Coordinates of C-alpha atoms and ligand atoms in Angstrom, one line a residue:
M543 CA -28.7 -7.3 6.5
G544 CA -26.8 -10.5 6.8
K545 CA -25.3 -10.7 3.3
E546 CA -21.9 -9.0 3.0
L547 CA -22.1 -5.7 1.1
H548 CA -20.3 -5.2 -2.2
I549 CA -17.1 -3.1 -2.2
E550 CA -18.8 -0.2 -4.1
T551 CA -21.3 0.0 -1.3
K552 CA -18.7 -0.3 1.5
C553 CA -16.6 2.5 -0.1
V554 CA -19.6 4.8 0.4
H555 CA -21.1 3.6 3.6
S556 CA -18.4 1.9 5.8
G557 CA -17.0 3.9 8.7
W558 CA -19.2 6.8 9.6
Q559 CA -22.8 5.8 10.0
P560 CA -24.9 8.7 11.3
K561 CA -27.7 8.3 13.7
K562 CA -30.8 10.5 14.1
G563 CA -30.0 14.2 13.6
E564 CA -26.3 13.6 13.0
P565 CA -24.4 15.0 10.0
R566 CA -24.6 13.1 6.8
M567 CA -20.9 13.7 6.1
M568 CA -18.3 12.4 8.6
P569 CA -17.3 15.1 11.0
I570 CA -13.7 16.2 11.3
Y571 CA -12.6 16.0 14.9
Q572 CA -9.9 18.6 14.5
S573 CA -8.9 18.5 18.1
T574 CA -5.7 17.4 19.7
T575 CA -7.4 16.4 22.9
F576 CA -10.6 15.2 24.6
K577 CA -12.3 16.2 27.8
Y578 CA -13.1 14.1 30.9
D579 CA -15.1 14.7 34.1
T580 CA -12.9 12.8 36.6
T581 CA -9.2 12.1 37.1
E582 CA -10.0 8.5 37.3
A583 CA -11.9 8.4 34.0
M584 CA -8.9 9.7 32.1
G585 CA -6.4 7.6 34.1
R586 CA -8.2 4.4 33.1
M587 CA -7.6 5.3 29.4
F588 CA -3.9 5.7 30.0
D589 CA -4.0 2.1 31.3
L590 CA -5.9 1.0 28.2
K591 CA -8.6 -0.2 30.6
D592 CA -11.3 1.9 29.0
D593 CA -11.9 2.6 25.3
G594 CA -11.9 6.2 24.4
Y595 CA -10.0 9.2 23.1
F596 CA -7.7 11.4 25.0
Y597 CA -4.9 12.6 22.7
T598 CA -4.9 12.6 18.9
R599 CA -1.3 11.3 18.6
C600 CA -2.6 8.0 20.1
Q601 CA -6.1 8.0 18.4
N602 CA -8.6 10.3 16.9
P603 CA -12.3 9.5 16.0
T604 CA -12.1 10.8 12.4
N605 CA -8.9 8.9 11.7
D606 CA -10.4 5.7 13.3
L607 CA -13.6 5.9 11.2
V608 CA -11.6 6.0 8.0
A609 CA -9.3 3.2 9.2
K610 CA -12.4 1.2 9.9
K611 CA -13.6 1.8 6.3
I612 CA -10.3 0.6 4.8
A613 CA -10.3 -2.4 7.1
D614 CA -13.8 -3.2 5.9
L615 CA -12.7 -2.9 2.3
E616 CA -9.9 -5.3 2.8
G617 CA -12.0 -7.7 4.9
G618 CA -9.8 -7.3 8.0
V619 CA -10.7 -7.0 11.7
A620 CA -8.9 -3.7 12.5
G621 CA -6.9 -0.9 10.8
V622 CA -4.9 2.1 11.5
L623 CA -4.0 5.1 9.4
T624 CA -0.5 6.6 9.3
S625 CA 1.0 9.8 8.0
S626 CA 2.5 8.2 4.9
G627 CA 2.8 4.8 3.2
Q628 CA 6.4 4.7 4.4
A629 CA 5.3 5.0 8.0
A630 CA 2.8 2.2 7.4
T631 CA 5.5 -0.2 6.1
F632 CA 7.8 0.7 8.9
Y633 CA 5.2 0.3 11.6
A634 CA 3.9 -3.0 10.1
V635 CA 7.4 -4.4 10.5
F636 CA 8.6 -2.7 13.7
N637 CA 5.4 -3.8 15.5
I638 CA 6.8 -7.4 15.5
C639 CA 10.5 -6.9 14.9
E640 CA 13.4 -5.5 17.0
A641 CA 17.2 -5.5 16.9
G642 CA 18.5 -8.9 16.1
D643 CA 15.5 -9.9 14.0
H644 CA 15.3 -10.6 10.3
V645 CA 12.7 -10.1 7.5
I646 CA 12.4 -11.4 3.9
C647 CA 11.2 -9.0 1.2
A648 CA 10.6 -9.4 -2.5
S649 CA 13.3 -7.6 -4.5
A650 CA 10.7 -6.1 -7.0
I651 CA 9.5 -3.6 -4.5
Y652 CA 8.9 0.2 -4.1
G653 CA 12.2 2.1 -3.9
G654 CA 11.2 3.6 -0.5
T655 CA 10.7 0.1 1.0
L656 CA 14.0 -1.0 -0.5
N657 CA 15.8 1.8 1.3
L658 CA 13.8 1.4 4.5
L659 CA 14.5 -2.4 4.8
G660 CA 17.9 -2.5 3.2
V661 CA 19.5 0.6 4.8
T662 CA 17.5 2.2 7.6
A663 CA 16.1 -0.9 9.3
K664 CA 19.6 -2.3 9.2
K665 CA 20.9 0.6 11.3
M666 CA 18.3 -0.4 13.9
G667 CA 19.6 -4.0 13.9
I668 CA 16.9 -5.5 11.7
E669 CA 18.3 -7.4 8.7
C670 CA 16.5 -8.0 5.4
T671 CA 17.1 -10.7 2.8
F672 CA 15.7 -9.6 -0.6
V673 CA 14.4 -12.5 -2.8
D674 CA 13.2 -12.9 -6.4
A675 CA 9.4 -13.3 -6.0
D676 CA 9.4 -15.5 -9.1
A677 CA 11.8 -18.0 -7.6
S678 CA 10.7 -21.6 -6.7
E679 CA 9.4 -22.5 -3.3
E680 CA 12.6 -24.4 -2.6
E681 CA 14.7 -21.5 -3.5
L682 CA 12.6 -19.1 -1.4
A683 CA 12.6 -21.4 1.6
K684 CA 16.4 -20.9 1.8
A685 CA 16.0 -17.3 2.8
F686 CA 14.3 -18.1 6.2
Q687 CA 16.4 -18.0 9.4
P688 CA 15.5 -18.8 13.0
N689 CA 15.1 -15.1 13.7
T690 CA 12.9 -14.3 10.6
K691 CA 9.8 -12.5 11.8
A692 CA 7.9 -11.5 8.6
V693 CA 7.7 -11.8 4.8
L694 CA 6.9 -8.7 2.7
A695 CA 5.9 -8.2 -0.9
E696 CA 3.6 -6.1 -3.1
T697 CA 0.5 -7.3 -4.9
I698 CA 1.7 -5.5 -8.0
S699 CA 5.2 -4.0 -7.6
N700 CA 6.0 -0.3 -8.2
P701 CA 7.6 0.3 -10.7
A702 CA 8.5 -3.1 -12.1
L703 CA 4.8 -4.3 -12.3
V704 CA 5.6 -7.8 -11.0
V705 CA 2.4 -9.6 -10.0
L706 CA 2.9 -11.6 -6.7
D707 CA 1.9 -15.2 -6.3
I708 CA 0.2 -14.5 -3.0
E709 CA -0.7 -18.1 -2.2
K710 CA 2.9 -19.2 -2.7
F711 CA 4.2 -16.5 -0.4
A712 CA 1.5 -17.1 2.2
K713 CA 2.3 -20.8 2.3
L714 CA 6.0 -20.3 2.7
A715 CA 5.5 -17.7 5.4
H716 CA 3.1 -19.9 7.3
E717 CA 5.3 -23.0 7.0
H718 CA 8.0 -20.9 8.8
G719 CA 5.6 -19.5 11.4
V720 CA 5.6 -15.9 10.3
P721 CA 3.0 -13.5 8.8
L722 CA 2.9 -12.4 5.2
I723 CA 2.6 -8.6 4.9
V724 CA 1.4 -7.4 1.5
D725 CA 1.6 -3.9 0.2
N726 CA -1.7 -3.6 -1.7
T727 CA -1.3 0.0 -2.9
F728 CA -1.4 -0.6 -6.7
A729 CA -4.2 -3.2 -6.8
T730 CA -6.4 -1.6 -4.1
P731 CA -9.0 -3.8 -2.4
V732 CA -11.2 -3.1 -5.4
N733 CA -9.1 -5.4 -7.6
C734 CA -7.5 -7.7 -5.1
R735 CA -8.1 -8.6 -1.4
P736 CA -4.8 -10.3 -0.3
F737 CA -6.5 -11.8 2.8
E738 CA -8.6 -14.0 0.6
W739 CA -5.4 -15.6 -0.6
G740 CA -3.7 -16.1 2.7
A741 CA -1.9 -12.7 3.5
D742 CA -2.1 -11.7 7.2
I743 CA -1.4 -8.0 7.1
V744 CA -2.0 -5.5 4.4
T745 CA -0.4 -2.1 4.0
H746 CA -1.2 0.8 1.8
S747 CA 0.2 4.1 0.6
T748 CA -3.2 5.8 0.5
T749 CA -1.4 8.6 -1.3
K750 CA -2.0 6.6 -4.6
Y751 CA -5.3 5.4 -5.9
M752 CA -7.1 5.7 -2.5
D753 CA -6.6 9.4 -2.4
G754 CA -6.4 9.5 -6.2
H755 CA -6.3 13.3 -6.6
A756 CA -2.7 14.1 -5.5
M757 CA -4.0 15.9 -2.4
Q758 CA -2.5 14.2 0.6
V759 CA 0.2 11.7 1.6
G760 CA -1.0 8.9 3.9
G761 CA -0.8 5.2 4.7
A762 CA -2.8 2.4 6.2
I763 CA -2.3 -0.9 7.9
V764 CA -5.0 -3.6 8.2
D765 CA -4.9 -6.8 10.1
S766 CA -6.8 -9.9 8.9
G767 CA -6.9 -11.2 12.5
N768 CA -5.9 -14.6 11.1
F769 CA -2.3 -14.9 12.3
D770 CA -2.1 -16.9 15.6
W771 CA 0.5 -14.9 17.5
E772 CA 0.1 -17.0 20.6
A773 CA 1.0 -20.2 18.6
Y774 CA 4.5 -18.6 18.4
G775 CA 4.4 -16.8 21.7
E776 CA 8.2 -16.4 22.2
K777 CA 8.8 -15.2 18.7
F778 CA 6.1 -12.5 18.9
H779 CA 6.7 -11.7 22.6
G780 CA 5.8 -8.0 22.0
L781 CA 2.2 -9.1 21.5
T782 CA 2.0 -12.1 23.7
K783 CA 4.0 -11.1 26.8
P784 CA 3.3 -8.2 29.3
D785 CA 4.0 -4.7 28.1
E786 CA 5.8 -3.0 31.0
S787 CA 5.1 0.4 29.5
Y788 CA 1.3 -0.3 30.1
H789 CA 1.5 -1.9 33.6
G790 CA 1.9 -5.3 32.2
I791 CA -1.0 -5.7 29.8
V792 CA -0.8 -8.5 27.2
Y793 CA -2.1 -7.4 23.8
T794 CA -3.3 -10.8 22.6
K795 CA -5.2 -11.3 25.9
Q796 CA -6.7 -7.8 26.1
F797 CA -7.5 -7.2 22.4
G798 CA -7.9 -10.7 20.9
K799 CA -7.9 -10.6 17.1
A800 CA -7.3 -6.9 17.1
A801 CA -4.0 -7.2 19.2
Y802 CA -1.6 -6.3 16.4
I803 CA -3.4 -2.9 15.5
A804 CA -4.0 -2.2 19.2
K805 CA -0.3 -2.4 19.8
I806 CA 0.5 -0.1 17.0
N807 CA -1.9 2.5 18.4
A808 CA -0.9 2.1 22.0
Q809 CA 2.9 1.7 21.6
L810 CA 4.2 2.9 18.2
M811 CA 1.9 5.9 17.7
R812 CA 2.5 6.9 21.3
D813 CA 6.3 6.7 20.9
L814 CA 6.9 7.5 17.3
G815 CA 3.8 9.5 16.4
S816 CA 3.3 9.2 12.6
I817 CA -0.4 10.1 12.7
P818 CA -2.2 11.7 9.8
S819 CA -4.2 14.9 10.4
P820 CA -7.9 14.5 10.8
M821 CA -8.4 16.9 8.0
N822 CA -6.4 14.7 5.6
C823 CA -8.4 11.6 6.8
F824 CA -11.6 13.5 5.9
L825 CA -10.3 14.1 2.4
L826 CA -9.2 10.5 2.1
N827 CA -12.7 9.4 3.2
A828 CA -14.3 11.5 0.5
S829 CA -11.9 10.1 -2.2
L830 CA -12.6 6.5 -1.1
E831 CA -16.3 6.9 -2.0
S832 CA -15.4 7.0 -5.7
L833 CA -12.5 4.5 -5.6
P834 CA -14.2 1.6 -7.4
L835 CA -15.4 4.0 -10.2
R836 CA -12.0 5.5 -10.6
V837 CA -10.1 2.1 -10.5
E838 CA -12.5 0.7 -13.2
R839 CA -11.7 3.7 -15.5
H840 CA -8.0 3.6 -14.7
C841 CA -7.9 -0.1 -15.7
Y842 CA -10.0 0.4 -18.8
N843 CA -7.9 3.3 -20.0
A844 CA -4.6 1.6 -19.2
Q845 CA -5.6 -1.5 -21.2
K846 CA -6.3 0.7 -24.2
V847 CA -3.0 2.6 -23.8
A848 CA -1.1 -0.6 -23.4
E849 CA -2.6 -2.1 -26.6
F850 CA -1.9 1.2 -28.5
L851 CA 1.7 1.3 -27.4
N852 CA 2.2 -2.4 -28.0
A853 CA 1.2 -1.9 -31.6
H854 CA 3.2 1.3 -32.1
P855 CA 6.3 1.0 -34.4
L856 CA 8.4 3.3 -32.1
V857 CA 7.8 1.3 -29.0
E858 CA 10.2 -1.5 -28.2
H859 CA 8.4 -3.2 -25.3
V860 CA 5.4 -2.7 -23.0
N861 CA 5.1 -4.0 -19.4
F862 CA 1.4 -4.4 -18.4
A863 CA -0.2 -7.5 -17.0
G864 CA -3.4 -6.9 -19.0
L865 CA -1.6 -7.7 -22.2
P866 CA -1.9 -11.4 -23.2
G867 CA 1.8 -11.6 -24.0
D868 CA 2.9 -10.2 -20.6
K869 CA 4.9 -12.4 -18.2
Y870 CA 2.4 -11.9 -15.5
H871 CA -0.8 -12.1 -17.5
E872 CA -1.9 -15.5 -16.1
M873 CA -1.0 -14.6 -12.5
A874 CA -3.0 -11.3 -12.9
K875 CA -6.0 -13.2 -14.3
K876 CA -6.0 -15.4 -11.2
Y877 CA -5.5 -12.7 -8.5
M878 CA -7.1 -9.7 -10.3
P879 CA -9.7 -10.8 -12.7
K880 CA -11.2 -7.3 -12.9
G881 CA -7.9 -5.7 -13.9
T882 CA -4.6 -4.8 -12.2
C883 CA -4.0 -1.0 -12.1
G884 CA -3.5 2.0 -14.3
V885 CA 0.3 2.0 -14.3
I886 CA 2.2 0.9 -17.4
S887 CA 5.9 0.9 -18.2
F888 CA 7.3 0.9 -21.7
E889 CA 10.5 1.4 -23.6
L890 CA 11.1 3.4 -26.7
K891 CA 13.3 2.0 -29.5
G892 CA 15.2 5.3 -29.5
G893 CA 16.4 4.8 -25.9
R894 CA 17.1 7.5 -23.4
E895 CA 17.2 10.4 -25.8
A896 CA 13.8 9.5 -27.4
A897 CA 12.3 8.9 -24.0
V898 CA 13.2 12.4 -22.9
K899 CA 11.9 14.0 -26.1
F900 CA 8.7 12.0 -25.8
M901 CA 8.1 13.2 -22.3
D902 CA 8.9 16.8 -23.0
S903 CA 6.4 16.7 -25.9
L904 CA 3.5 15.5 -23.9
K905 CA 0.8 18.1 -23.4
L906 CA -1.9 16.4 -21.4
A907 CA 0.2 14.0 -19.3
S908 CA 2.2 15.8 -16.6
I909 CA 5.7 15.1 -15.5
V910 CA 5.4 14.4 -11.8
T911 CA 7.0 12.2 -9.1
H912 CA 3.6 10.5 -8.6
V913 CA 1.5 7.7 -9.8
A914 CA -2.1 6.5 -9.5
D915 CA -3.6 9.9 -9.9
A916 CA -6.8 10.9 -11.7
K917 CA -4.5 13.0 -13.9
T918 CA -2.3 11.1 -16.3
S919 CA 1.2 11.3 -15.0
V920 CA 4.6 10.3 -16.5
L921 CA 8.1 9.8 -15.1
H922 CA 11.4 8.8 -16.6
P923 CA 13.1 6.6 -13.9
A924 CA 16.6 7.0 -15.5
S925 CA 16.3 10.8 -15.1
H926 CA 14.2 11.0 -11.9
T927 CA 13.8 8.3 -9.3
H928 CA 17.0 6.4 -10.3
R929 CA 19.0 9.4 -11.5
Q930 CA 22.1 8.5 -9.4
L931 CA 22.7 5.2 -11.3
N932 CA 24.7 4.9 -14.5
D933 CA 23.4 2.9 -17.5
E934 CA 25.0 -0.3 -16.3
Q935 CA 23.5 0.0 -12.8
L936 CA 20.2 0.9 -14.2
V937 CA 20.1 -2.4 -16.2
A938 CA 21.0 -4.3 -13.0
A939 CA 18.1 -2.6 -11.2
G940 CA 15.8 -3.8 -14.0
I941 CA 15.4 -0.3 -15.4
S942 CA 16.5 0.4 -18.9
P943 CA 17.6 4.0 -19.9
G944 CA 14.7 4.3 -22.3
M945 CA 12.0 3.1 -19.9
V946 CA 9.0 5.4 -19.3
R947 CA 6.6 4.9 -16.4
F948 CA 3.2 6.0 -17.5
S949 CA 0.3 6.3 -15.0
V950 CA -2.9 6.4 -16.9
G951 CA -5.5 8.8 -15.5
I952 CA -9.3 8.9 -15.8
E953 CA -9.5 11.4 -18.6
N954 CA -11.2 10.5 -21.9
I955 CA -9.2 7.7 -23.6
E956 CA -9.2 9.4 -27.0
D957 CA -7.5 12.5 -25.5
I958 CA -4.8 10.4 -23.8
I959 CA -4.1 8.5 -27.0
D960 CA -4.0 11.7 -29.1
D961 CA -1.4 13.1 -26.6
L962 CA 0.7 9.9 -26.9
T963 CA 0.4 9.9 -30.7
Q964 CA 1.8 13.4 -31.1
A965 CA 4.5 13.0 -28.4
L966 CA 5.7 9.7 -30.0
E967 CA 5.9 11.5 -33.4
A968 CA 7.8 14.4 -31.8
S969 CA 10.3 11.9 -30.1
E970 CA 11.6 10.9 -33.6
K971 CA 12.4 14.4 -34.7
S972 CA 15.8 15.9 -33.9
Ligands
LIG1688 C1 4.3 5.3 -2.8 C2 4.4 4.0 -2.3 C3 4.8 3.7 -1.0 C4 5.2 4.9 0.0 O1 4.1 5.7 0.2 P1 4.2 7.2 0.6 O2 2.8 7.5 0.9 O3 4.8 8.0 -0.5 O4 5.0 7.3 1.9 C5 4.8 2.4 -0.5 N1 4.5 1.4 -1.3 C6 4.1 1.6 -2.6 C7 3.7 0.4 -3.4 C8 4.0 2.9 -3.1 O5 3.7 3.1 -4.4

C-alpha cells in the first residue's frame, strides 16, 4: 500500500491479519505453554536463538498481536503489554535502571507513579527527583546527575491536567544522554503521538481510554526505536553488554532497534512476570477498534461540559485545556489539535460541603475510582484518592477541598448536562 494508514484504520486492522481460511477475529491463545517436536528446538528458544513461543509468562501470541497494534498506533518499532499501567511504568524504568541510579519525573503525575518512584523505587536504590514541568530549561537542567538514566512525564497529567511541553522535555533528556519516557494514557495516540515530538518510550495504562469500558486493568510499553543505547554503552550496560542469564547475548546486537522491548520480554517478564491474560488482551483488542470514535465523542462532550460549568454561577473554577482561558490551552493546541481528553476538574464555590452534596445528587454520573470510561464518572479527590491529607496538605498537593474530578463519558451530551444541572441545584440546598 505504501502510504501510511490513518489511525482509525490501524485501530481496526493492525495486529491480527488473517490469511485464507483463518478466523476474522483474533484468536485467544488461552494456553500457558506451546509444544515442540525436539529437545533442541525448545532449547534454542531458551537461548533466544529462535523466535517462538514456549511459555506465556515470557510471551503469548494473542498478547503480542495486541502489543503490535498499540506499537503501530504510536508509530513505534515494538511493544509489550503488562498486567497493569503500574507494571508498565515500573518495567519502563527498571529495564534501564538499577540500584544507585537516578530518574527525573514531572511532579504533576499520576498518584501511583508518584508512590512508585518516590517510595518503592527508592527502597530498591533508585532515586527520583520530581520537577515542575512548567519550569524553565535552565531550572530543569539542574535536576540531572551523572547517574540519571531517564526522564518521565505524562502528556496530560492525571488528575492535575497539566499539558507537557514534550519538545522541551525531549531536548533536555537528549542533551543529557537519556531517554524521555512519556505516559500517554490520557491523550491516547488518537490525540497525540509523543514520538513525533521527540519522546523515546511511551507507556500506557490501557485500563483507561484504550479499554474504555471498565472491564480490565492493563498496561503497555512502546519503544520508538530512536534512542541510541550504544552511543551511551556504559550507561545502558543492561542493553549493550552481555546478559549472563542468557549465555552472554547482547540485546542491542541481537535485536537492533527492538532491543529495549526484547529485554523486557526476556528478562523482566521472565523474572517478575506481570503479564496480562490472553483473554484480557482479546477484550482490549476489541475495545481498541472503536478508540478513535470514542475519544472524539469524549472530547466533544468534555468541551461542552467545560463550557457549561465555566458559565455556571455556582462554579468557582474549571481546569480543562480546551477552554481558551486555560493555562495549557496554547500547549494543547500545539500538541493535541484534535482535542485533549474527556477529563475535567472543577471547583464549586461552596467548597468541600457543596462538592459532596453535588456528587451525592448525581443520577447519571457514577461515583467510582476510575476515569476515561464510556460511562460518565466522578470522584472527589479530597474524600477519595487523597483522603489521608488535611486541607492544608491538599492545597500543597494542588488539590482544593472543593475540587471534583469529572470524567465525561460518551452518553448524549444533553443528558449529561441535565444531570449536572440538577446536581448543582441540589448542592445549594441544605
Ligand atoms: C491509571 C493510570 C496509571 C496506572 O494504571 P493502572 O492500570 O491502574 O495500573 C498510570 N498512569 C496514568 C496516567 C493513569 O491514569
